[in-house]
Coordinates of C-alpha atoms and ligand atoms in Angstrom, one line a residue:
Chain A
M11 CA -0.3 0.0 0.3
E12 CA 1.1 3.4 -0.7
A13 CA 1.1 5.4 2.3
A14 CA 0.2 9.0 2.3
P15 CA 2.8 11.4 0.8
Q16 CA 4.8 13.0 3.5
F17 CA 4.0 16.5 2.8
G18 CA 2.3 19.3 1.4
A19 CA -0.7 16.2 1.0
R20 CA -4.1 16.7 0.1
Q21 CA -6.3 15.1 2.8
L22 CA -9.0 17.3 2.9
S23 CA -11.4 14.4 1.7
G24 CA -12.0 11.0 1.1
F25 CA -11.7 8.6 3.8
K26 CA -7.8 9.4 5.5
D27 CA -5.3 7.0 6.0
F28 CA -5.4 8.1 9.7
C29 CA -6.7 10.0 12.5
Q30 CA -7.1 10.4 16.2
F31 CA -9.6 12.4 18.1
A32 CA -9.5 12.6 21.7
H33 CA -11.7 14.4 24.4
G34 CA -10.4 14.0 28.0
T35 CA -12.0 16.7 29.5
R36 CA -15.5 16.8 31.2
V37 CA -17.1 19.9 30.5
I38 CA -20.1 21.5 32.8
A39 CA -21.8 24.5 31.4
G40 CA -24.1 26.8 32.4
R41 CA -25.1 30.1 34.8
D42 CA -24.3 29.7 38.6
L43 CA -21.9 27.1 38.3
L44 CA -18.9 29.0 40.4
S45 CA -20.8 28.1 43.8
S46 CA -20.2 24.3 42.6
A47 CA -16.8 24.2 41.5
G48 CA -15.9 22.3 44.4
F49 CA -18.9 19.9 44.6
E50 CA -17.9 19.4 40.5
F51 CA -14.1 19.4 41.2
A52 CA -14.5 16.7 44.6
K53 CA -15.8 14.2 42.1
E54 CA -12.5 14.6 40.1
G55 CA -10.7 13.6 43.6
A56 CA -9.6 17.0 44.2
H57 CA -9.5 17.6 47.9
R58 CA -6.4 20.3 48.9
V59 CA -6.9 23.0 46.0
F60 CA -4.1 24.8 44.8
V61 CA -5.9 28.1 42.7
V62 CA -3.9 29.4 39.8
T63 CA -4.9 32.8 38.5
D64 CA -3.5 36.6 38.2
Q65 CA -3.6 39.9 39.5
V66 CA -6.0 41.3 37.6
I67 CA -8.6 38.7 37.6
R68 CA -8.3 38.0 41.7
A69 CA -8.5 41.5 41.8
T70 CA -12.3 41.4 39.8
G71 CA -13.7 39.5 43.1
L72 CA -13.7 36.5 40.4
V73 CA -11.0 34.7 42.6
D74 CA -12.8 34.6 46.0
K75 CA -16.2 33.3 44.1
V76 CA -14.3 30.4 43.1
E77 CA -13.0 29.9 46.7
A78 CA -16.2 30.3 48.1
G79 CA -17.3 27.4 45.9
L80 CA -14.8 25.5 46.6
M81 CA -15.0 25.2 50.3
D82 CA -18.8 24.6 49.9
G83 CA -17.9 21.6 48.2
G84 CA -15.7 20.5 51.5
L85 CA -12.9 21.3 49.4
E86 CA -9.2 23.1 51.1
V87 CA -7.8 25.8 48.9
V88 CA -4.6 25.5 50.1
G89 CA -2.9 28.2 48.2
I90 CA -3.9 30.9 45.6
F91 CA -1.2 32.0 43.2
D92 CA -1.6 34.8 41.0
E93 CA 1.5 36.0 39.6
V94 CA 0.9 34.5 36.4
P95 CA 2.0 37.1 33.9
Q96 CA 0.4 37.7 30.5
D97 CA 3.2 36.0 28.8
S98 CA 3.9 32.9 31.3
S99 CA 7.1 31.3 31.4
T100 CA 8.8 28.5 32.2
E101 CA 10.8 30.1 34.9
V102 CA 6.7 31.0 36.7
C103 CA 5.8 27.3 36.1
D104 CA 8.4 26.1 38.1
R105 CA 7.3 28.6 41.1
C106 CA 4.1 27.5 40.8
A107 CA 4.9 23.6 41.5
E108 CA 7.1 25.0 43.6
Q109 CA 4.6 26.4 46.1
A110 CA 1.9 24.1 45.2
R111 CA 4.4 21.2 46.7
A112 CA 5.2 23.7 49.5
A113 CA 1.3 24.4 50.6
G114 CA 0.8 20.1 50.7
A115 CA -1.5 20.5 47.4
D116 CA -2.9 17.4 46.1
A117 CA -4.7 19.7 43.0
F118 CA -4.9 22.5 40.6
L119 CA -8.0 25.0 39.5
A120 CA -6.6 27.3 37.0
V121 CA -8.5 30.5 37.1
G122 CA -8.2 32.6 33.7
G123 CA -7.6 33.3 30.3
G124 CA -5.0 31.0 28.2
S125 CA -2.2 32.2 29.8
V126 CA -2.7 31.0 33.4
I127 CA -4.5 27.9 31.7
D128 CA -1.1 26.6 30.6
T129 CA 1.1 28.0 32.8
T130 CA -1.4 25.3 35.5
K131 CA -1.0 22.2 33.2
V132 CA 2.7 22.6 33.3
A133 CA 3.3 23.0 36.7
D134 CA 1.1 20.4 37.2
S135 CA 2.9 17.9 35.3
V136 CA 6.6 19.6 37.2
F137 CA 4.6 19.2 40.4
T138 CA 3.3 15.5 40.1
H139 CA 6.7 14.3 37.9
G140 CA 9.4 16.6 39.3
G141 CA 12.1 17.9 36.8
S142 CA 11.5 21.7 35.1
A143 CA 9.0 23.0 33.1
R144 CA 12.0 23.5 30.2
E145 CA 12.4 19.4 30.2
S146 CA 8.8 18.9 30.3
E147 CA 8.8 20.4 26.6
G148 CA 8.2 18.2 23.7
F149 CA 5.1 16.2 22.2
Y150 CA 3.6 12.4 23.4
L151 CA 6.5 12.7 26.0
M152 CA 5.3 12.7 29.7
P153 CA 6.0 9.6 32.0
R154 CA 4.8 6.7 30.7
A155 CA 3.9 2.9 32.5
D156 CA 5.8 0.2 30.8
D157 CA 9.2 1.4 29.7
G158 CA 7.5 4.5 28.3
M159 CA 5.6 2.6 25.7
G160 CA 2.0 1.8 28.1
A161 CA -0.5 4.2 29.7
P162 CA 0.6 8.0 30.3
L163 CA 0.8 8.3 34.1
P164 CA -1.9 10.7 35.1
I165 CA -1.1 14.2 36.6
A166 CA -2.8 15.8 39.9
P167 CA -6.5 16.3 39.0
L168 CA -6.8 19.7 37.3
A169 CA -9.8 21.6 36.5
A170 CA -10.3 25.0 34.5
I171 CA -12.6 28.0 34.8
P172 CA -11.9 30.2 31.6
T173 CA -12.2 33.8 32.1
T174 CA -11.8 34.4 28.2
A175 CA -13.7 32.7 25.2
G176 CA -11.1 31.7 22.7
T177 CA -7.8 30.1 23.7
G178 CA -10.0 26.2 24.2
S179 CA -6.7 25.4 26.3
E180 CA -9.6 24.5 29.1
V181 CA -10.1 21.3 26.7
S182 CA -6.8 20.9 25.4
M183 CA -3.9 18.4 25.9
G184 CA -1.7 21.5 24.9
A185 CA 0.3 24.3 26.6
V186 CA 2.6 26.8 25.4
V187 CA 4.7 29.0 27.7
K188 CA 7.6 31.0 27.3
D189 CA 11.2 30.4 28.0
H190 CA 12.9 33.9 28.2
E191 CA 16.3 32.1 28.4
N192 CA 16.4 31.1 24.6
K193 CA 13.7 33.8 23.9
V194 CA 11.6 30.8 22.3
K195 CA 8.0 29.1 23.4
L196 CA 7.6 26.0 24.7
E197 CA 5.5 23.5 23.2
I198 CA 4.3 20.7 25.4
A199 CA 1.6 18.6 24.3
D200 CA 0.3 15.1 25.8
F201 CA -2.7 13.0 26.5
P202 CA -2.7 13.7 30.7
L203 CA -2.7 17.9 30.1
F204 CA -6.5 17.3 29.1
P205 CA -8.2 19.1 32.3
R206 CA -10.2 16.7 33.9
L207 CA -13.0 19.5 34.7
A208 CA -13.8 22.5 33.0
I209 CA -16.5 24.9 34.4
L210 CA -18.1 27.1 31.7
D211 CA -19.9 30.0 33.2
P212 CA -20.2 33.4 31.5
E213 CA -19.6 34.9 35.4
S214 CA -16.3 34.3 34.5
T215 CA -16.0 36.6 31.8
A216 CA -18.3 39.1 32.9
T217 CA -15.4 41.9 33.4
L218 CA -13.8 41.2 30.5
P219 CA -13.0 44.2 28.3
A220 CA -15.0 44.3 25.1
A221 CA -11.9 44.7 23.5
I222 CA -10.2 41.3 24.7
A223 CA -13.7 39.5 24.3
A224 CA -13.2 40.7 20.5
A225 CA -9.6 39.4 20.4
T226 CA -10.0 36.3 22.0
G227 CA -13.3 35.9 20.3
M228 CA -11.2 36.0 17.0
D229 CA -8.7 33.3 17.9
A230 CA -11.8 30.9 18.7
L231 CA -13.0 31.8 15.0
T232 CA -9.6 31.5 14.0
H233 CA -9.6 27.8 14.9
A234 CA -12.9 26.8 13.6
V235 CA -12.1 28.2 10.5
E236 CA -8.1 26.9 10.1
G237 CA -9.3 23.7 11.8
Y238 CA -11.7 22.9 9.3
V239 CA -9.4 23.4 6.6
S240 CA -6.4 21.9 8.2
L241 CA -4.5 18.6 6.6
D242 CA -5.3 17.0 10.1
A243 CA -8.9 17.6 9.5
N244 CA -11.3 14.6 10.7
P245 CA -15.1 14.8 10.5
Y246 CA -14.9 14.5 14.5
Q247 CA -13.6 17.7 14.9
D248 CA -15.3 19.0 11.4
G249 CA -18.3 18.9 13.2
R250 CA -17.2 20.7 16.4
S251 CA -15.5 23.5 13.8
L252 CA -18.7 24.0 12.2
V253 CA -21.0 24.3 15.3
A254 CA -18.6 26.8 16.8
L255 CA -18.6 28.6 13.9
R256 CA -22.2 28.8 13.6
M257 CA -22.2 29.7 17.4
I258 CA -19.2 32.6 17.2
R259 CA -21.6 34.2 14.0
D260 CA -24.2 34.4 16.3
N261 CA -22.4 35.7 19.8
L262 CA -19.6 37.0 19.0
E263 CA -20.0 40.4 17.8
R264 CA -23.4 40.2 20.6
A265 CA -20.7 39.7 23.2
V266 CA -18.7 42.7 22.2
E267 CA -21.2 45.1 21.3
D268 CA -23.0 44.4 25.1
T269 CA -20.7 43.1 27.4
S270 CA -23.7 42.6 29.7
D271 CA -25.3 40.1 27.7
E272 CA -24.7 37.0 29.3
E273 CA -26.5 34.7 27.5
A274 CA -24.0 35.6 24.0
R275 CA -20.9 35.5 26.4
G276 CA -22.0 31.4 27.9
N277 CA -22.4 30.5 24.4
M278 CA -19.0 32.3 23.6
L279 CA -17.4 30.3 26.2
I280 CA -18.6 27.0 24.8
A281 CA -18.0 28.1 21.1
A282 CA -14.3 28.7 22.1
S283 CA -14.2 25.2 23.6
L284 CA -15.7 23.7 20.6
A285 CA -13.4 25.3 17.8
I286 CA -10.4 24.2 20.0
T287 CA -7.7 21.9 18.4
I288 CA -4.0 21.1 18.0
G289 CA -4.8 20.4 13.9
L290 CA -4.4 24.4 12.7
G291 CA -2.3 25.9 9.7
S292 CA -0.5 29.2 8.5
T293 CA -2.6 31.8 10.3
H294 CA -1.0 29.9 13.7
S295 CA 2.4 29.9 12.1
M296 CA 2.3 33.6 11.7
S297 CA 0.7 35.1 14.6
H298 CA 3.0 32.6 17.0
P299 CA 6.0 34.7 15.9
C300 CA 4.3 38.0 16.2
G301 CA 3.5 37.2 19.9
A302 CA 7.3 36.3 20.4
R303 CA 9.1 38.8 18.7
F304 CA 6.5 42.0 18.4
G305 CA 4.2 40.9 21.8
V306 CA 1.2 41.1 19.5
P307 CA -2.0 39.7 21.2
H308 CA -2.0 36.2 20.0
G309 CA -6.4 37.0 18.6
V310 CA -5.5 40.4 17.2
A311 CA -2.3 39.0 15.1
N312 CA -4.9 35.6 14.5
A313 CA -7.5 38.2 13.2
I314 CA -5.2 40.5 11.1
N315 CA -3.5 37.4 9.4
L316 CA -6.4 35.0 8.7
P317 CA -8.3 36.9 5.6
H318 CA -4.9 36.6 4.2
V319 CA -3.9 32.7 4.8
I320 CA -7.6 32.5 3.5
R321 CA -7.1 33.6 0.2
F322 CA -3.7 32.6 -0.3
N323 CA -5.2 28.9 0.8
A324 CA -8.8 28.9 -1.1
G325 CA -6.1 29.6 -4.4
G326 CA -4.5 26.5 -3.5
G327 CA -7.1 24.1 -5.4
A328 CA -10.6 22.7 -5.8
D329 CA -10.4 20.7 -2.6
I330 CA -8.8 23.2 -0.5
A331 CA -11.8 26.1 -1.8
D332 CA -14.5 23.3 -1.4
R333 CA -13.8 23.3 2.4
Y334 CA -14.3 27.5 2.4
R335 CA -17.2 26.9 0.9
D336 CA -18.8 24.5 3.9
L337 CA -17.9 27.5 6.2
N338 CA -19.8 30.0 4.2
E339 CA -22.1 28.1 3.8
V340 CA -22.5 28.5 7.6
L341 CA -21.6 32.2 7.9
G342 CA -25.0 32.5 5.4
L343 CA -22.2 34.2 2.3
E344 CA -22.3 32.7 -1.0
S345 CA -20.4 29.2 -1.3
G346 CA -20.7 29.1 -5.5
G347 CA -18.2 30.6 -7.7
S348 CA -14.5 30.4 -8.4
D349 CA -12.5 29.2 -6.1
S350 CA -10.6 32.6 -5.6
A351 CA -14.2 34.3 -5.6
V352 CA -15.1 31.6 -2.4
G353 CA -12.0 32.3 -0.6
D354 CA -12.2 36.4 -1.3
R355 CA -15.8 36.0 0.3
L356 CA -15.1 34.7 3.6
A357 CA -11.5 36.9 4.2
T358 CA -13.8 40.0 3.4
H359 CA -16.4 38.5 5.5
V360 CA -13.3 38.3 8.5
E361 CA -12.0 41.8 7.7
G362 CA -15.7 43.0 7.9
M363 CA -15.7 41.1 11.4
I364 CA -12.6 42.8 12.8
E365 CA -13.2 46.1 11.5
R366 CA -16.7 46.1 13.3
M367 CA -15.2 45.1 16.5
G368 CA -12.8 48.2 16.7
L369 CA -10.2 45.5 16.6
P370 CA -6.5 46.8 14.4
T371 CA -6.9 45.2 10.8
R372 CA -2.4 46.1 10.1
L373 CA 0.1 44.7 11.5
S374 CA 2.2 47.7 11.1
Q375 CA -0.7 49.0 14.0
V376 CA 0.5 47.1 17.0
G377 CA 4.1 47.2 16.8
V378 CA 5.1 45.3 13.8
P379 CA 7.8 46.8 11.8
E380 CA 8.8 46.2 8.1
E381 CA 12.4 45.3 8.9
G382 CA 10.7 42.4 11.0
I383 CA 9.2 40.3 8.5
P384 CA 12.2 38.3 7.2
A385 CA 12.3 37.5 11.4
L386 CA 8.4 36.5 10.7
A387 CA 8.4 34.5 7.6
D388 CA 11.3 32.4 8.7
G389 CA 9.6 31.8 12.2
A390 CA 6.5 30.8 11.0
M391 CA 8.4 28.6 8.6
G392 CA 9.3 27.5 11.5
D393 CA 6.1 26.5 13.4
G394 CA 5.1 23.3 13.6
L395 CA 1.5 24.5 12.1
T396 CA 3.2 25.3 9.0
L397 CA 2.9 21.4 8.2
L398 CA -0.6 21.0 9.0
N399 CA -1.5 24.0 6.6
P400 CA -3.2 22.6 3.6
R401 CA -1.5 24.4 1.2
E402 CA 2.1 24.2 1.5
P403 CA 4.1 27.4 1.9
T404 CA 7.4 28.7 1.1
E405 CA 9.7 30.9 2.9
E406 CA 9.1 33.9 0.1
D407 CA 5.3 33.0 0.6
Y408 CA 5.3 33.9 4.5
V409 CA 7.2 37.0 3.4
E410 CA 4.1 38.2 1.0
L411 CA 1.2 37.4 3.2
F412 CA 3.3 39.2 5.9
R413 CA 3.6 42.2 3.8
R414 CA -0.4 42.2 2.8
A415 CA -1.1 41.9 6.8
L416 CA 1.8 44.6 7.8
Chain B
M26 CA 12.0 -8.5 11.3
P27 CA 13.8 -4.7 11.6
Y28 CA 15.0 -3.9 7.8
F29 CA 18.5 -3.2 9.2
K30 CA 20.4 -6.5 10.9
D31 CA 22.6 -4.1 13.3
A32 CA 23.7 -0.8 13.9
D33 CA 26.7 -0.6 11.5
E34 CA 23.8 -1.1 8.6
V35 CA 22.3 2.3 9.9
Y36 CA 25.1 4.2 9.7
R37 CA 26.2 2.6 6.6
F38 CA 23.2 4.2 4.9
I39 CA 20.7 6.7 7.3
G40 CA 24.3 7.8 8.7
R41 CA 25.7 8.2 5.2
L42 CA 22.8 9.8 3.9
F43 CA 23.0 12.3 6.9
Q44 CA 26.8 12.8 6.2
D45 CA 26.1 12.9 2.8
L46 CA 23.8 16.0 3.0
S47 CA 26.1 17.8 5.7
D48 CA 28.4 18.4 3.1
D49 CA 26.1 19.1 0.3
E50 CA 26.9 22.2 -0.8
E51 CA 23.4 23.0 -1.7
L52 CA 21.5 21.4 1.3
G53 CA 24.1 21.7 3.8
P54 CA 23.5 25.4 4.4
K55 CA 19.8 25.3 4.3
F56 CA 20.0 22.7 7.0
R57 CA 22.5 24.3 9.0
K58 CA 19.8 27.6 9.1
A59 CA 18.1 25.5 11.7
D60 CA 20.8 26.3 14.5
T61 CA 20.7 23.0 16.3
T62 CA 21.8 19.7 17.3
V63 CA 19.9 16.8 17.3
Q64 CA 20.3 13.5 18.8
Y65 CA 18.6 11.1 16.7
Q66 CA 18.2 7.7 18.9
Y67 CA 16.9 4.3 17.2
R68 CA 15.9 1.1 18.7
N69 CA 16.0 -2.5 16.5
P70 CA 18.4 -2.0 16.2
E71 CA 20.2 -0.1 18.9
S72 CA 22.3 2.6 17.4
Q73 CA 22.6 6.9 17.6
I74 CA 23.5 9.3 15.4
T75 CA 24.2 12.8 16.1
V76 CA 23.7 15.9 13.9
K77 CA 25.1 19.6 14.2
M78 CA 23.7 22.1 12.3
R79 CA 24.9 25.3 13.3
E80 CA 25.2 28.5 11.3
G81 CA 28.4 29.7 10.3
E82 CA 30.1 26.3 11.9
E83 CA 30.8 23.4 9.4
G84 CA 28.3 20.6 10.0
Q85 CA 28.8 17.5 12.2
V86 CA 27.9 14.2 12.1
D87 CA 28.9 11.4 14.5
L88 CA 27.5 7.5 14.4
G89 CA 27.3 6.0 18.0
E90 CA 29.2 7.5 21.0
T91 CA 29.3 11.7 20.6
D92 CA 30.5 14.3 22.4
M93 CA 28.3 16.8 21.4
E94 CA 25.3 17.7 23.7
P95 CA 22.3 17.5 21.8
E96 CA 19.4 19.8 21.6
V97 CA 16.4 18.0 20.4
V98 CA 16.5 14.5 20.6
M99 CA 14.5 12.2 18.4
T100 CA 13.6 8.6 19.2
M101 CA 12.3 6.0 17.1
E102 CA 12.4 2.4 15.6
A103 CA 15.0 2.5 12.9
D104 CA 12.6 0.8 10.6
T105 CA 10.3 4.3 11.1
A106 CA 13.5 6.5 10.0
H107 CA 14.2 4.0 7.1
R108 CA 11.0 4.7 6.0
F109 CA 11.1 8.2 6.5
W110 CA 13.8 8.2 4.1
L111 CA 11.9 6.3 1.6
G112 CA 9.2 9.0 2.0
K113 CA 7.0 7.4 3.5
V114 CA 6.3 8.6 6.6
N115 CA 4.3 11.3 7.8
V116 CA 5.9 13.4 10.6
T117 CA 2.6 14.6 12.1
V118 CA 0.6 11.8 12.2
A119 CA 4.2 9.5 13.3
L120 CA 4.8 12.1 16.1
A121 CA 0.3 12.1 16.9
R122 CA 1.0 8.5 17.5
G123 CA 4.2 8.2 19.1
Q124 CA 6.0 6.7 16.7
M125 CA 8.6 9.6 16.3
K126 CA 9.1 11.1 20.0
A127 CA 10.7 14.7 20.3
K128 CA 12.1 16.1 22.9
G129 CA 13.4 19.5 23.0
P130 CA 12.2 22.1 20.6
V131 CA 10.8 19.9 18.4
A132 CA 9.9 23.7 15.4
K133 CA 13.6 23.5 14.7
I134 CA 13.0 20.0 13.2
L135 CA 9.8 20.2 12.1
K136 CA 11.5 23.1 9.7
L137 CA 13.8 21.3 8.0
V138 CA 10.8 18.8 6.9
P139 CA 9.9 20.5 4.1
L140 CA 13.7 20.9 3.1
V141 CA 14.3 17.2 3.3
K142 CA 11.6 16.1 0.5
P143 CA 14.2 16.3 -2.2
V144 CA 16.2 14.2 -0.6
F145 CA 14.3 10.8 -0.5
P146 CA 15.5 9.6 -3.9
R147 CA 18.7 10.4 -3.3
Y148 CA 18.4 7.7 -0.5
R149 CA 16.9 5.2 -2.5
Q150 CA 19.6 5.5 -5.1
M151 CA 22.4 4.9 -2.1
L152 CA 20.2 1.6 -1.4
E153 CA 19.9 0.7 -5.3
E154 CA 23.8 1.1 -5.4
A155 CA 24.7 -0.8 -2.6
G156 CA 22.2 -3.9 -4.4
R157 CA 20.2 -3.4 -1.7
Q158 CA 16.3 -4.2 -3.5
D159 CA 15.3 -5.5 -0.5
L160 CA 15.6 -2.5 1.4
Q161 CA 13.5 -0.3 -1.0
E162 CA 10.3 -1.9 -0.5
A163 CA 9.5 -0.9 2.6
Ligands
FE2_8 FE1 -5.2 30.0 18.6

């Protein structure tokens, strides 16, 4: 049997040689769930909980509510770590693990956005298995039984309460943290990193400013769009991507326009957790170096880069464009016409959303200089997700895409 | 049964390919842009190849024992490596299934994947020249 071509393969339709889908997180979504955080987390084996958050969230009073909810369920809160910065690092993860150990914790609860949740995952891994965050880097490399070939060893029970609707980290097995010393983003992915519990309650995003709701929401939209056209796409994820896109269509702009719209915020939390997948593509490959080199917030970078990648991909062949036709249908856009017309309509629609929500539309507006393009293109080429983009980009393609996004 | 009977055979083919690439005037510098040192640890048969690709430095390939300190460690069956060089392994799938395990900054390695595609025929040719048709049918 001839195996699938090794790179640049078209695998968007037909029966694939391989796909894998895992979802290891119990999700509860609804209203008034924070008060039962303890009741729910106890079911996952938590007793002595170490809460991880950041100072901004702590100042909103949300953590106090969660703490009360934990205690109400008979759990003990043995410590609160609120030192997670915007762009967390290996050093923070190590410190967090150490404090949890000193506090005698047996479970972790993350209350925050992507940075907080990812930090908690890595900290929990270091807490459970020892070593350091930097040593944990790698894919599917966490300790396993039977000489490393058997079942992955579990980490201490971990729950997440997301305070943004975007990253999806609360239901994913991936984590990204910065390694400041080496100026790189460290990626860790393995099954034990699926949180055991995610609590999606719109109360957790009540104080989220409109601009951040917009940016993180665009991250979720990018996951839905990129996940659907990724070489890694599979029917399990397809269902999630399409429903996520429909929910984003109906709720994102509503939630941004009126931040008191609880229904829209709640639906965005669900949409974000549906959209997340590790099988993405070139938009993320481009946005990662924008964040690492110029501090562009992840959602903002995705919002700016996505339309350009859509146009590029749609010109890469009928099977790619056909996937975009599905997305256009969900969004109520014309799905017929030439391949490039299909891509262009979707891209224009995305650009319209960005503008209506008041997000920046160009990289030059968020601190990316023209001289930065070669390094960004190099970074995008070196991002693993480039391998999953449906149209194989060259470094020159990335230079051109960054130029258009600038 | 594994394709290679012992470590020497791994070095004779896969090892030599790495050495050829490192010496290649066109491909060598492209690989060195990765700016890293990768160690490939193979099982069945037990063998190890360490490759230095540092920008502005000479390439270096150590077969077996080495003094070089790897930044990325890739672990796999020697068979998987062989099939990779024949162009029959999808790296992202192999990583997802744990057939290849990557320790360290994996992105640096993934960046090389698009570069190696033109190398596949070279590996095949090397096997042919060595009269190893048996290995070409992996
Ligand atoms: Fe993202």
